[in-house]
GROMACS .gro file of C-alpha atoms in nm:
model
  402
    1UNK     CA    1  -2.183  -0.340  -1.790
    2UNK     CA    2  -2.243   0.028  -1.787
    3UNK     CA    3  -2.424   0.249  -1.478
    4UNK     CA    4  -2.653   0.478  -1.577
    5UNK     CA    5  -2.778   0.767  -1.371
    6UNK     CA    6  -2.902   1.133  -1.428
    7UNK     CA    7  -2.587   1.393  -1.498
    8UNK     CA    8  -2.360   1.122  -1.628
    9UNK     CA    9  -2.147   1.364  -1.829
   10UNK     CA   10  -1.895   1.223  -2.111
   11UNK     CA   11  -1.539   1.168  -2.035
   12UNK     CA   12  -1.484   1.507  -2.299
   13UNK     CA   13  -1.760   1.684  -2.110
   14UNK     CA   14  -1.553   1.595  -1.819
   15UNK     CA   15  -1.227   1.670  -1.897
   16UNK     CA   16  -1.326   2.040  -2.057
   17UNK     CA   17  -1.529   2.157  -1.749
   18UNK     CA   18  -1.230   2.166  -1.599
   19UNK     CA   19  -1.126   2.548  -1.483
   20UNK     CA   20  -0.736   2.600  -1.460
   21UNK     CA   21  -0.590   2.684  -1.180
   22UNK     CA   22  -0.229   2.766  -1.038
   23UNK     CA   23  -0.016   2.649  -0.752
   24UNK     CA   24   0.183   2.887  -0.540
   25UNK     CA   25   0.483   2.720  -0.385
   26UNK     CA   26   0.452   2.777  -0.012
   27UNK     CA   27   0.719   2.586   0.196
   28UNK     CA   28   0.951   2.286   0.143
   29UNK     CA   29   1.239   2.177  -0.121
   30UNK     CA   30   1.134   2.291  -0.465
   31UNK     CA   31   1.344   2.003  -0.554
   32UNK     CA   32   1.224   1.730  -0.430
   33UNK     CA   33   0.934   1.518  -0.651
   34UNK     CA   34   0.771   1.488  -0.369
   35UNK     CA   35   0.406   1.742  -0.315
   36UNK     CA   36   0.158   1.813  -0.120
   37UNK     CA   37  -0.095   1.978  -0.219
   38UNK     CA   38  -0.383   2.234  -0.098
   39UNK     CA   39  -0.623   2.222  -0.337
   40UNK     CA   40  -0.950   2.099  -0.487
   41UNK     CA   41  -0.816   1.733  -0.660
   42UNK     CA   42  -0.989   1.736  -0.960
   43UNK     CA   43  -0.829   2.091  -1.088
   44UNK     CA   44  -0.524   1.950  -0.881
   45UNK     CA   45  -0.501   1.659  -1.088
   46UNK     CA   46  -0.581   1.820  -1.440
   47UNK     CA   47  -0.330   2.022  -1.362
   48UNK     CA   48  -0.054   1.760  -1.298
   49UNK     CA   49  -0.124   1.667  -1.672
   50UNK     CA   50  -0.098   1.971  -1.792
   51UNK     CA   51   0.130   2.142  -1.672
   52UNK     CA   52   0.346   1.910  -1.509
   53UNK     CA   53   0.342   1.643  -1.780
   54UNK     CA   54   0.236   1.323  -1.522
   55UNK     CA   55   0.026   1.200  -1.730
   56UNK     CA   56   0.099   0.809  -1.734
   57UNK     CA   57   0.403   0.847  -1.444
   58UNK     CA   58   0.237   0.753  -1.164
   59UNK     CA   59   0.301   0.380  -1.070
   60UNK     CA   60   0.042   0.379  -0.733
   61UNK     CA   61  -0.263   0.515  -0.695
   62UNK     CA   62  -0.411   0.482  -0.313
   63UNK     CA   63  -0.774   0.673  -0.203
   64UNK     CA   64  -0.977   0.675   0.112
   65UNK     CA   65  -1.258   0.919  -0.042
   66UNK     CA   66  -1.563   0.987   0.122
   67UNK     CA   67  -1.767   0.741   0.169
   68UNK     CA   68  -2.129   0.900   0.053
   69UNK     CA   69  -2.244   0.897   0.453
   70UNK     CA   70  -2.430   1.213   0.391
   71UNK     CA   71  -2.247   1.324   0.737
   72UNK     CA   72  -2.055   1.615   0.835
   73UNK     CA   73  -1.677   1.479   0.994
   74UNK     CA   74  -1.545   1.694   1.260
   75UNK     CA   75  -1.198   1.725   1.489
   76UNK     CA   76  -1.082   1.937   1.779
   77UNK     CA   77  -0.749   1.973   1.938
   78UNK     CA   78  -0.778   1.676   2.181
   79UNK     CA   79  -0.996   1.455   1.971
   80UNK     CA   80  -1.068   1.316   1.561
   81UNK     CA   81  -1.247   1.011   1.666
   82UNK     CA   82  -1.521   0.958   1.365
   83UNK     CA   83  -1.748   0.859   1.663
   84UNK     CA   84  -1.721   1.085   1.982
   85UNK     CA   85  -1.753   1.470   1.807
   86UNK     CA   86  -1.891   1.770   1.892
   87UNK     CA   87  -2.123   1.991   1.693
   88UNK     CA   88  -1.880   2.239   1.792
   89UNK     CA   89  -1.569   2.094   1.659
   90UNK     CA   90  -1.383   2.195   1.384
   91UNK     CA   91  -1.558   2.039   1.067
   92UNK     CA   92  -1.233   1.827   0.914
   93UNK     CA   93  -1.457   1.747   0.582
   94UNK     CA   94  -1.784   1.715   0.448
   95UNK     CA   95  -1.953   1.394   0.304
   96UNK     CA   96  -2.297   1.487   0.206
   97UNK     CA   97  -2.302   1.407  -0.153
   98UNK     CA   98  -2.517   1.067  -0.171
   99UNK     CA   99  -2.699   0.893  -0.476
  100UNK     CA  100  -2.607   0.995  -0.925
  101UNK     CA  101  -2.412   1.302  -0.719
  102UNK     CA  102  -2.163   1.158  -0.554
  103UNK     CA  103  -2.110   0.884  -0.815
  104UNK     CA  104  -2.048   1.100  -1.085
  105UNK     CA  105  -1.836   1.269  -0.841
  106UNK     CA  106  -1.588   0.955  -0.798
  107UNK     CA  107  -1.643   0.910  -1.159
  108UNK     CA  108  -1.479   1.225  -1.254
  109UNK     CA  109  -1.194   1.166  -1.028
  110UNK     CA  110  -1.123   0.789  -1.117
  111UNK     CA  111  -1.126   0.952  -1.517
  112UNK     CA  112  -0.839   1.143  -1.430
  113UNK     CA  113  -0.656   0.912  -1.190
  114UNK     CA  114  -0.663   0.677  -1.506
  115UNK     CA  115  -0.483   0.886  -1.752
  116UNK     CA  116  -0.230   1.016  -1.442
  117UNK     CA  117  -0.153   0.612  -1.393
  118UNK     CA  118   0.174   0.434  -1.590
  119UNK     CA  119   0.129   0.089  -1.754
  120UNK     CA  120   0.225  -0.075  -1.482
  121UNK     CA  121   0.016   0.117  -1.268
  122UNK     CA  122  -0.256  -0.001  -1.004
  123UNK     CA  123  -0.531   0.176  -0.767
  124UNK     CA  124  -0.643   0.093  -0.440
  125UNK     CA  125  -0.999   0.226  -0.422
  126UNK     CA  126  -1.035   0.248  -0.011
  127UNK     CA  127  -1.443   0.247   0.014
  128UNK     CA  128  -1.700   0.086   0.245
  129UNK     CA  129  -1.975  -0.205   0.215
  130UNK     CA  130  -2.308   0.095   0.152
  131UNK     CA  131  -2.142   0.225  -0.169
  132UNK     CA  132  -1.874   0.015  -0.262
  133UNK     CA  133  -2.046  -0.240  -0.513
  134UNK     CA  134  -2.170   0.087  -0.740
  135UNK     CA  135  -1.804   0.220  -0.699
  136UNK     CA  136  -1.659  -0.169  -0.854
  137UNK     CA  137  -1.918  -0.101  -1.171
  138UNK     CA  138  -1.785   0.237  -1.222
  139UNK     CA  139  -1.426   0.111  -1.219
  140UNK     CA  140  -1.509  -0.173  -1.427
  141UNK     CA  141  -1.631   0.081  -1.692
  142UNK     CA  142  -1.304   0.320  -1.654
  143UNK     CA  143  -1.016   0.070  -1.593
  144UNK     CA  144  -1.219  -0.293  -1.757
  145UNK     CA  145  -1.328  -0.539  -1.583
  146UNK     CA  146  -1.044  -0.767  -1.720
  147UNK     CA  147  -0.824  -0.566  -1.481
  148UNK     CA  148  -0.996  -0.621  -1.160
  149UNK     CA  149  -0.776  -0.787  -0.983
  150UNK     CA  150  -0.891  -0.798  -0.614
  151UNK     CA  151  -1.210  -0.709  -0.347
  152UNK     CA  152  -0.964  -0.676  -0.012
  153UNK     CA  153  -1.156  -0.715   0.280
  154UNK     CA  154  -1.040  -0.464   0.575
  155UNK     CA  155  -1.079  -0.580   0.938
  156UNK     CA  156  -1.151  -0.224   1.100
  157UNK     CA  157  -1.261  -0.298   1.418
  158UNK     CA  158  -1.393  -0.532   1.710
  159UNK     CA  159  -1.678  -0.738   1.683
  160UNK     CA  160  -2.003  -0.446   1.757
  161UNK     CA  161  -2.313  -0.547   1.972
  162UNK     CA  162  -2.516  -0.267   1.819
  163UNK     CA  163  -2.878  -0.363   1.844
  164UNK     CA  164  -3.021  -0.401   1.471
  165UNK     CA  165  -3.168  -0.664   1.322
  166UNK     CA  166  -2.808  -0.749   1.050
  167UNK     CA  167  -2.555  -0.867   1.147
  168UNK     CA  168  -2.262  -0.699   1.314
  169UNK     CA  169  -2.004  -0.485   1.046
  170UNK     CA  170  -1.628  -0.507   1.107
  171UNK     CA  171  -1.472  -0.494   0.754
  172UNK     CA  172  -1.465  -0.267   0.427
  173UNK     CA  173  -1.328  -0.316   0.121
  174UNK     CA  174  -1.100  -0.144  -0.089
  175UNK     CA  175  -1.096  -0.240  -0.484
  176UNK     CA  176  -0.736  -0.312  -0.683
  177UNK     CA  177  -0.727  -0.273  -1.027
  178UNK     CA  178  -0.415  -0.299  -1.270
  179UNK     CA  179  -0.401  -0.014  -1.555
  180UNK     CA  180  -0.276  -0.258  -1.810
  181UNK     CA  181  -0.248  -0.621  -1.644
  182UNK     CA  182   0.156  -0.586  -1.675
  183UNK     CA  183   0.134  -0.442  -1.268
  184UNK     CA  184   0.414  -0.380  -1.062
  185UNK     CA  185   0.398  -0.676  -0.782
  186UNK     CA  186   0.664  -0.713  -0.543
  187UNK     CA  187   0.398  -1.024  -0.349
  188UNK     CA  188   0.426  -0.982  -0.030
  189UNK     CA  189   0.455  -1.205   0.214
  190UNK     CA  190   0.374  -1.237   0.558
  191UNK     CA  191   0.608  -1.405   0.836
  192UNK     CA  192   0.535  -1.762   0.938
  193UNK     CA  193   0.429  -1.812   1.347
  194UNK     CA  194   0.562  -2.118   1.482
  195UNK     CA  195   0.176  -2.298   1.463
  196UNK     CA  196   0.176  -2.186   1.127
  197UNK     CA  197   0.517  -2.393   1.086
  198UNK     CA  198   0.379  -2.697   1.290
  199UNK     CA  199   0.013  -2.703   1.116
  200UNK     CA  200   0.162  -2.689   0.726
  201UNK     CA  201   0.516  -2.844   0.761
  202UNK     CA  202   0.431  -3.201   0.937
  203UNK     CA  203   0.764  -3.410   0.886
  204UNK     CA  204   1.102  -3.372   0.995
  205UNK     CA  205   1.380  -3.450   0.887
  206UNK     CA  206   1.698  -3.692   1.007
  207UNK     CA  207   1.842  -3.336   1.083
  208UNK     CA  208   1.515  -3.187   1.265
  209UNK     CA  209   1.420  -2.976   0.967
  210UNK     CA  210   1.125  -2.920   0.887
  211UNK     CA  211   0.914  -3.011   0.583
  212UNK     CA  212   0.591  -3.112   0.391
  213UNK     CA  213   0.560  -3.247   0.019
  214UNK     CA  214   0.380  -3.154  -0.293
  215UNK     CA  215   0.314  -3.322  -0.603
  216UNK     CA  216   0.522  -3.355  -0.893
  217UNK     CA  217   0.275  -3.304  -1.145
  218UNK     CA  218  -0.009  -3.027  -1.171
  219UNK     CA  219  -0.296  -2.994  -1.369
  220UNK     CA  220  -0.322  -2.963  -1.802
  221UNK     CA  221  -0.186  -3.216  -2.045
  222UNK     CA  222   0.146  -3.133  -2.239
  223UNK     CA  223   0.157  -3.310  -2.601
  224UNK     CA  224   0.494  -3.206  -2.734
  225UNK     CA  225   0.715  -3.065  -2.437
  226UNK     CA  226   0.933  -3.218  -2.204
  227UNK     CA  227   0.692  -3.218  -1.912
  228UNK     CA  228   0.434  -3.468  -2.051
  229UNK     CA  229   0.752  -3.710  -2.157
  230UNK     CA  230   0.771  -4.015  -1.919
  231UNK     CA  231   1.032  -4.028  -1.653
  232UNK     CA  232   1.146  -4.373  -1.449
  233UNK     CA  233   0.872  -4.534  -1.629
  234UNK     CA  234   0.659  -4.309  -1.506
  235UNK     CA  235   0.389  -4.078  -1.720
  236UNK     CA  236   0.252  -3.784  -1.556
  237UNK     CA  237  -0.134  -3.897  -1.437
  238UNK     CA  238  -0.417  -3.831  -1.687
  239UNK     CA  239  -0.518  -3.482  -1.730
  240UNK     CA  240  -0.154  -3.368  -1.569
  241UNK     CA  241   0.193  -3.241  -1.639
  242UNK     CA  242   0.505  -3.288  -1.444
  243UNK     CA  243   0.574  -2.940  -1.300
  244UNK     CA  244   0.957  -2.989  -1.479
  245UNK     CA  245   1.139  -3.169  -1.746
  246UNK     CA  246   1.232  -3.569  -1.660
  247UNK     CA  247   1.604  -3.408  -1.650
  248UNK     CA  248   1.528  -3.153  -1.402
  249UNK     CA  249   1.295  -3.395  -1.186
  250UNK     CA  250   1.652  -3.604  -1.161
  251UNK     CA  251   1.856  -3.352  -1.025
  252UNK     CA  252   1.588  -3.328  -0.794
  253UNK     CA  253   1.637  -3.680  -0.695
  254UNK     CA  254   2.024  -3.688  -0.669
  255UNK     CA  255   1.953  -3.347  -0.429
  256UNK     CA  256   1.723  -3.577  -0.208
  257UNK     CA  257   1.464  -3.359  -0.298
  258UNK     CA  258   1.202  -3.596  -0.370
  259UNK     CA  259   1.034  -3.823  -0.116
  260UNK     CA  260   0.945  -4.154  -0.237
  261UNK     CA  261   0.583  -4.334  -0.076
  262UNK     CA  262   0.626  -4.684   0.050
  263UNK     CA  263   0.417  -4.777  -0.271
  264UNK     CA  264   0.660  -4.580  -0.531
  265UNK     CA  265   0.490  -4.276  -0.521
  266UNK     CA  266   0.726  -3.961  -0.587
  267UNK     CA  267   0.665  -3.631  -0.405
  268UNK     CA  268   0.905  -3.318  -0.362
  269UNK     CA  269   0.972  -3.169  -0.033
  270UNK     CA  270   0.935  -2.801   0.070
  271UNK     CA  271   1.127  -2.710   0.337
  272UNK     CA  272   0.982  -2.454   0.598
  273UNK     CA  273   1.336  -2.300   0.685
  274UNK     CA  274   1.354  -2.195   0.319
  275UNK     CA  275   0.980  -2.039   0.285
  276UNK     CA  276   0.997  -1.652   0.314
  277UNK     CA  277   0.700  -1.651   0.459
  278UNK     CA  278   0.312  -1.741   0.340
  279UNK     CA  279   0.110  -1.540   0.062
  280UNK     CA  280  -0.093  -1.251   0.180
  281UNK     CA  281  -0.443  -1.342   0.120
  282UNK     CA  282  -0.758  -1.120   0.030
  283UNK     CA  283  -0.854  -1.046   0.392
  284UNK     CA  284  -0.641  -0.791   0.580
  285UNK     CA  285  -0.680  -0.725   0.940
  286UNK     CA  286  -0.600  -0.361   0.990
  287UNK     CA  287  -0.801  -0.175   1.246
  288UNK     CA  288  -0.877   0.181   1.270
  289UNK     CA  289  -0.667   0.346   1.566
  290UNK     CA  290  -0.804   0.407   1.890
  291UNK     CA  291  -0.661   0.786   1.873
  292UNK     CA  292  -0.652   0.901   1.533
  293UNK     CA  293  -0.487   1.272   1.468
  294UNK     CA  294  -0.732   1.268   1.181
  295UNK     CA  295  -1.136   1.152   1.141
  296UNK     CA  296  -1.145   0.813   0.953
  297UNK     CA  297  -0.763   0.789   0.979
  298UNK     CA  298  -0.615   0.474   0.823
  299UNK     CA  299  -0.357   0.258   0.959
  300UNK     CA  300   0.011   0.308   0.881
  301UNK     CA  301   0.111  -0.068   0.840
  302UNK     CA  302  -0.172  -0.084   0.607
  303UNK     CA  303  -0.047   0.166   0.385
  304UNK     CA  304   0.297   0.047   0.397
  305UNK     CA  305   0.159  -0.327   0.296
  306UNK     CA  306   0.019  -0.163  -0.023
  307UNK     CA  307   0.306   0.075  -0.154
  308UNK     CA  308   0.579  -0.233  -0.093
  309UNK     CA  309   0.392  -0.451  -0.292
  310UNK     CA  310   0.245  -0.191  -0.573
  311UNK     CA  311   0.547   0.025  -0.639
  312UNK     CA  312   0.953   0.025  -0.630
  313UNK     CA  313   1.186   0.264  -0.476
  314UNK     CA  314   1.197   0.585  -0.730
  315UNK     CA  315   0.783   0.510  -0.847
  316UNK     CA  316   0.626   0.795  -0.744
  317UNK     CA  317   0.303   0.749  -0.537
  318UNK     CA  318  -0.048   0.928  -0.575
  319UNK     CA  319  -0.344   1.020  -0.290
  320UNK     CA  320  -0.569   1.267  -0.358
  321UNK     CA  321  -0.766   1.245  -0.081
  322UNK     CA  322  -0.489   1.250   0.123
  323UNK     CA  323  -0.669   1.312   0.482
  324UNK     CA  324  -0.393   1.274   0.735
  325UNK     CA  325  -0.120   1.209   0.458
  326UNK     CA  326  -0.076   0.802   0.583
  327UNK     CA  327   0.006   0.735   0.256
  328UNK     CA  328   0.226   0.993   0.186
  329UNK     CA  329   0.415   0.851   0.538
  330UNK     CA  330   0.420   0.507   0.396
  331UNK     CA  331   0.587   0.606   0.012
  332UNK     CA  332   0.832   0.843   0.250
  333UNK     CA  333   0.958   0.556   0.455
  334UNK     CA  334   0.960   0.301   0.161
  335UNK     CA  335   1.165   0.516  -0.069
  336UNK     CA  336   0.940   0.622  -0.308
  337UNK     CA  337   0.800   0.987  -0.404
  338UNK     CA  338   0.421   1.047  -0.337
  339UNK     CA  339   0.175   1.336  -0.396
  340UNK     CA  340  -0.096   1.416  -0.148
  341UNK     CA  341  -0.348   1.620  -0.242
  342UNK     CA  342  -0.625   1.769  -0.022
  343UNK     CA  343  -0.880   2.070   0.021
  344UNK     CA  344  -0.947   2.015   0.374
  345UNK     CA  345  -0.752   2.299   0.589
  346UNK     CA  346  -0.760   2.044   0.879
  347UNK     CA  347  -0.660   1.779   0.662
  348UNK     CA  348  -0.350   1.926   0.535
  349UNK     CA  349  -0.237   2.091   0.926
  350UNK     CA  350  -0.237   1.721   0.998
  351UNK     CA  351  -0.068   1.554   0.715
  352UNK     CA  352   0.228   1.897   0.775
  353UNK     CA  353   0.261   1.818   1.093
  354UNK     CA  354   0.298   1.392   1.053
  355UNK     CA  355   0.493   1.510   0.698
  356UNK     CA  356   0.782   1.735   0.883
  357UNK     CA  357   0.820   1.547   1.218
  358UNK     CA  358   1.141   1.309   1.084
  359UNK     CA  359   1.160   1.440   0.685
  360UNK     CA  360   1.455   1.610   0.620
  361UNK     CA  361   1.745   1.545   0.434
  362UNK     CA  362   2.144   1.572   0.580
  363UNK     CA  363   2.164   1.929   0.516
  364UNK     CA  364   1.819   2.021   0.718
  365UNK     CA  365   1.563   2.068   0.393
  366UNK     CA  366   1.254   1.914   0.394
  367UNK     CA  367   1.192   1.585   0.159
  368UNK     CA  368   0.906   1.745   0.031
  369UNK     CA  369   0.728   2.055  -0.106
  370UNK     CA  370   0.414   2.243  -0.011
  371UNK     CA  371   0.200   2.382  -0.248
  372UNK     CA  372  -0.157   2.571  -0.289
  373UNK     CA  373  -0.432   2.620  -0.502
  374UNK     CA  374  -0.430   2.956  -0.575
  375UNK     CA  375  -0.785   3.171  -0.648
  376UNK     CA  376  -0.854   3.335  -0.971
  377UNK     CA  377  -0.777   3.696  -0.883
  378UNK     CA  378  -0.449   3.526  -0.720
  379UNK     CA  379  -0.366   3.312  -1.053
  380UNK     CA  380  -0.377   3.622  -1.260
  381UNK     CA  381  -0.156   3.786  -1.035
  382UNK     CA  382   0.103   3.513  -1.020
  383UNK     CA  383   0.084   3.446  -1.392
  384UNK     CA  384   0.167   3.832  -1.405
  385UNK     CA  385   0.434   3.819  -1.233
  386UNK     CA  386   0.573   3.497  -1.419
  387UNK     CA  387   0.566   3.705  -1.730
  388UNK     CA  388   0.846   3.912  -1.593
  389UNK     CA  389   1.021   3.635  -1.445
  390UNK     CA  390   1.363   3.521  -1.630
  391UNK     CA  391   1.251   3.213  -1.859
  392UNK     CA  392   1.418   2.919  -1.649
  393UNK     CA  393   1.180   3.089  -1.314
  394UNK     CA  394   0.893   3.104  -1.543
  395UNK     CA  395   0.978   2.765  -1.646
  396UNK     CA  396   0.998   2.647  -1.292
  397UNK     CA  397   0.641   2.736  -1.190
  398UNK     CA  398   0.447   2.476  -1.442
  399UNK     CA  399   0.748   2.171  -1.407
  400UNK     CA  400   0.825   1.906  -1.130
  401UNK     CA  401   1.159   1.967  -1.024
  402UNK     CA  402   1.381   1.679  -1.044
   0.00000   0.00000   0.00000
């Protein structure tokens, strides 16, 4: 399925519209693989391919882009909150694209987020109810729809009593997709409350533990393994397997890991005192905070529940819409290295000052570099400059330092 609107360019059209640009180092440890960027993120990112030779190293992919509102998003010194602003306030970005415009828009940026993502790279597309459902088509067309793997439903807030005749909104969504289908997932898991423990794991024990049972068997019919061979007499029901060989099932047994039913039944027991917790399911309660540093400002647990289950320690990480730079704060404190990139002056004032709070290394440098788009007049000058450079200082301004 394919969305058509007016100024749908092709993905060549795209890619060679393109102007280059050049960063200036501004601040930071040039030698840390860690960025953040001031800059406009398309350029930005055509840039990391180019010149910085990311494309396909990037393992997670997280955006919060705009969300087509057609509003203006403002902040002052005392206040970012998305609802109580001032005309007067500083404007922190500007959401006024709407309709073919902004789509093509997200388009051009999802294009290049694709070819900056590795094999077993994902994206988290961060977007809200209004716009999200054209935003799923596009990414069906860029990543395929075989690699949709998830609609996440965000709790953001309390339940509204705004009067209009619909119901009440408290979620949005943000779409995962998988590059390839061979993902990093580290499945998280989410701790166990002691009703959870009482509602799933009925029995105890002759020790007090804990436990409920499961079947044996699950469902499909195996003709020539091991698991569709009978064991005690016993053949796996119609339509069904036993989950393991007869052999295995009997070790089981000896373990007193199977429960046996009054009428011969076999069933094997799942302890809750060995359960690292329960699976993380497609609704994630996460609400906005009350006093965000930044409009639309996401929530740092969040962010931290994505990167731990997307990425490993050493992947390196990827906003470029960076806002605030939560996700940049999450990759930090989980290990991994993460580019932010972001046009907004406001934006990136914020994400500095959340970035260099606690991020330094023993000897006092910072875990990250800054970086800026530089304008044309500026880019010639710096490329100037380059030329007289020695070659390993010339070299330095178009690599990431390791």
């Amino acid at each position: 399925m394919i969305l058509n609107y007016e100024g749908k360019k092709s993905e060549k059209e795209i890619l060679d519209s393109i102007k280059p640009i050049f960063l200036k180092p501004v601040s930071g440890n040039p030698k840390s693989k860690s960025k953040l960027i001031k800059g406009e993120n398309l350029e930005v990112m055509k840039y990391l391919i180019d010149k910085w030779d990311l494309k396909g190293k990037i393992d997670l992919v997280y955006i919060d882009p705009p969300f087509s509102t057609n509003n203006i998003f403002r902040m002052s010194k005392d206040k970012a909150n998305t609802i109580s602003r001032s005309n007067g306030d500083n404007i922190a970005y500007d959401d006024s694209l709407i309709g073919a415009e902004f789509l093509e828009f997200m388009r051009e940026r999802l294009i290049l987020l694709r070819e900056l993502l590795s094999d077993r790279g994902s994206i988290y597309v961060h977007i809200d109810y209004k716009i999200g459902h054209y935003i799923k088509v596009l990414m069906d067309e860029i990543f395929g729809k075989k690699n949709f793997l998830n609609d996440l439903t965000r709790i953001k807030c309390n339940p509204k009593n705004f009067e209009r005749k619909a119901y009440g909104n408290i979620k949005d969504m943000i779409l995962f997709y998988s590059k390839t289908g061979n993902h990093i997932w580290n499945n998280p898991k989410a701790p166990m409350s002691e009703e959870d423990i009482k509602r799933l794991f009925k029995k105890i024990d002759k020790d007090g533990r804990r436990y409920t049972t499961i079947p044996l068997h699950a469902p499909g019919e195996t003709t020539n393994g091991a698991t569709g061979q009978s064991w005690r007499g016993m053949m796996p029901p119609k339509g069904r397997h036993w989950r393991c060989s007869p052999s295995e099932l009997e070790e089981l047994d000896k373990q007193g890991l199977i429960e046996w039913s009054k009428t011969g039944v076999p069933r094997k027991k799942i302890y809750a005192d060995e359960k690292n917790g329960k699976k993380i399911q497609d609704i994630l309660e996460f609400k906005d905070l009350q006093n965000p540093s930044y409009p639309t400002e996401k929530n740092l647990e969040l962010l931290k529940l994505i990167v731990n289950a997307s990425s490993n320690k050493g992947s390196i990480v990827l906003d470029c819409f960076c806002g605030s730079g939560t996700t940049l704060k999450a990759a930090q404190e989980l290990g991994r290295s993460w580019i932010g990139i972001d046009k907004s002056e406001e934006a990136i004032n914020v994400a500095l000052k959340k970035l260099t709070s606690n991020q330094r290394t023993i000897t006092g440098e910072e875990e990250f570099e800054y970086l800026e788009q530089v304008s044309n007049s500026e880019n010639i000058n710096i490329i100037l400059d380059s030329e007289h450079l020695p070659k390993k200082e010339s070299q330095k301004l178009g690599t990431i330092k390791e």
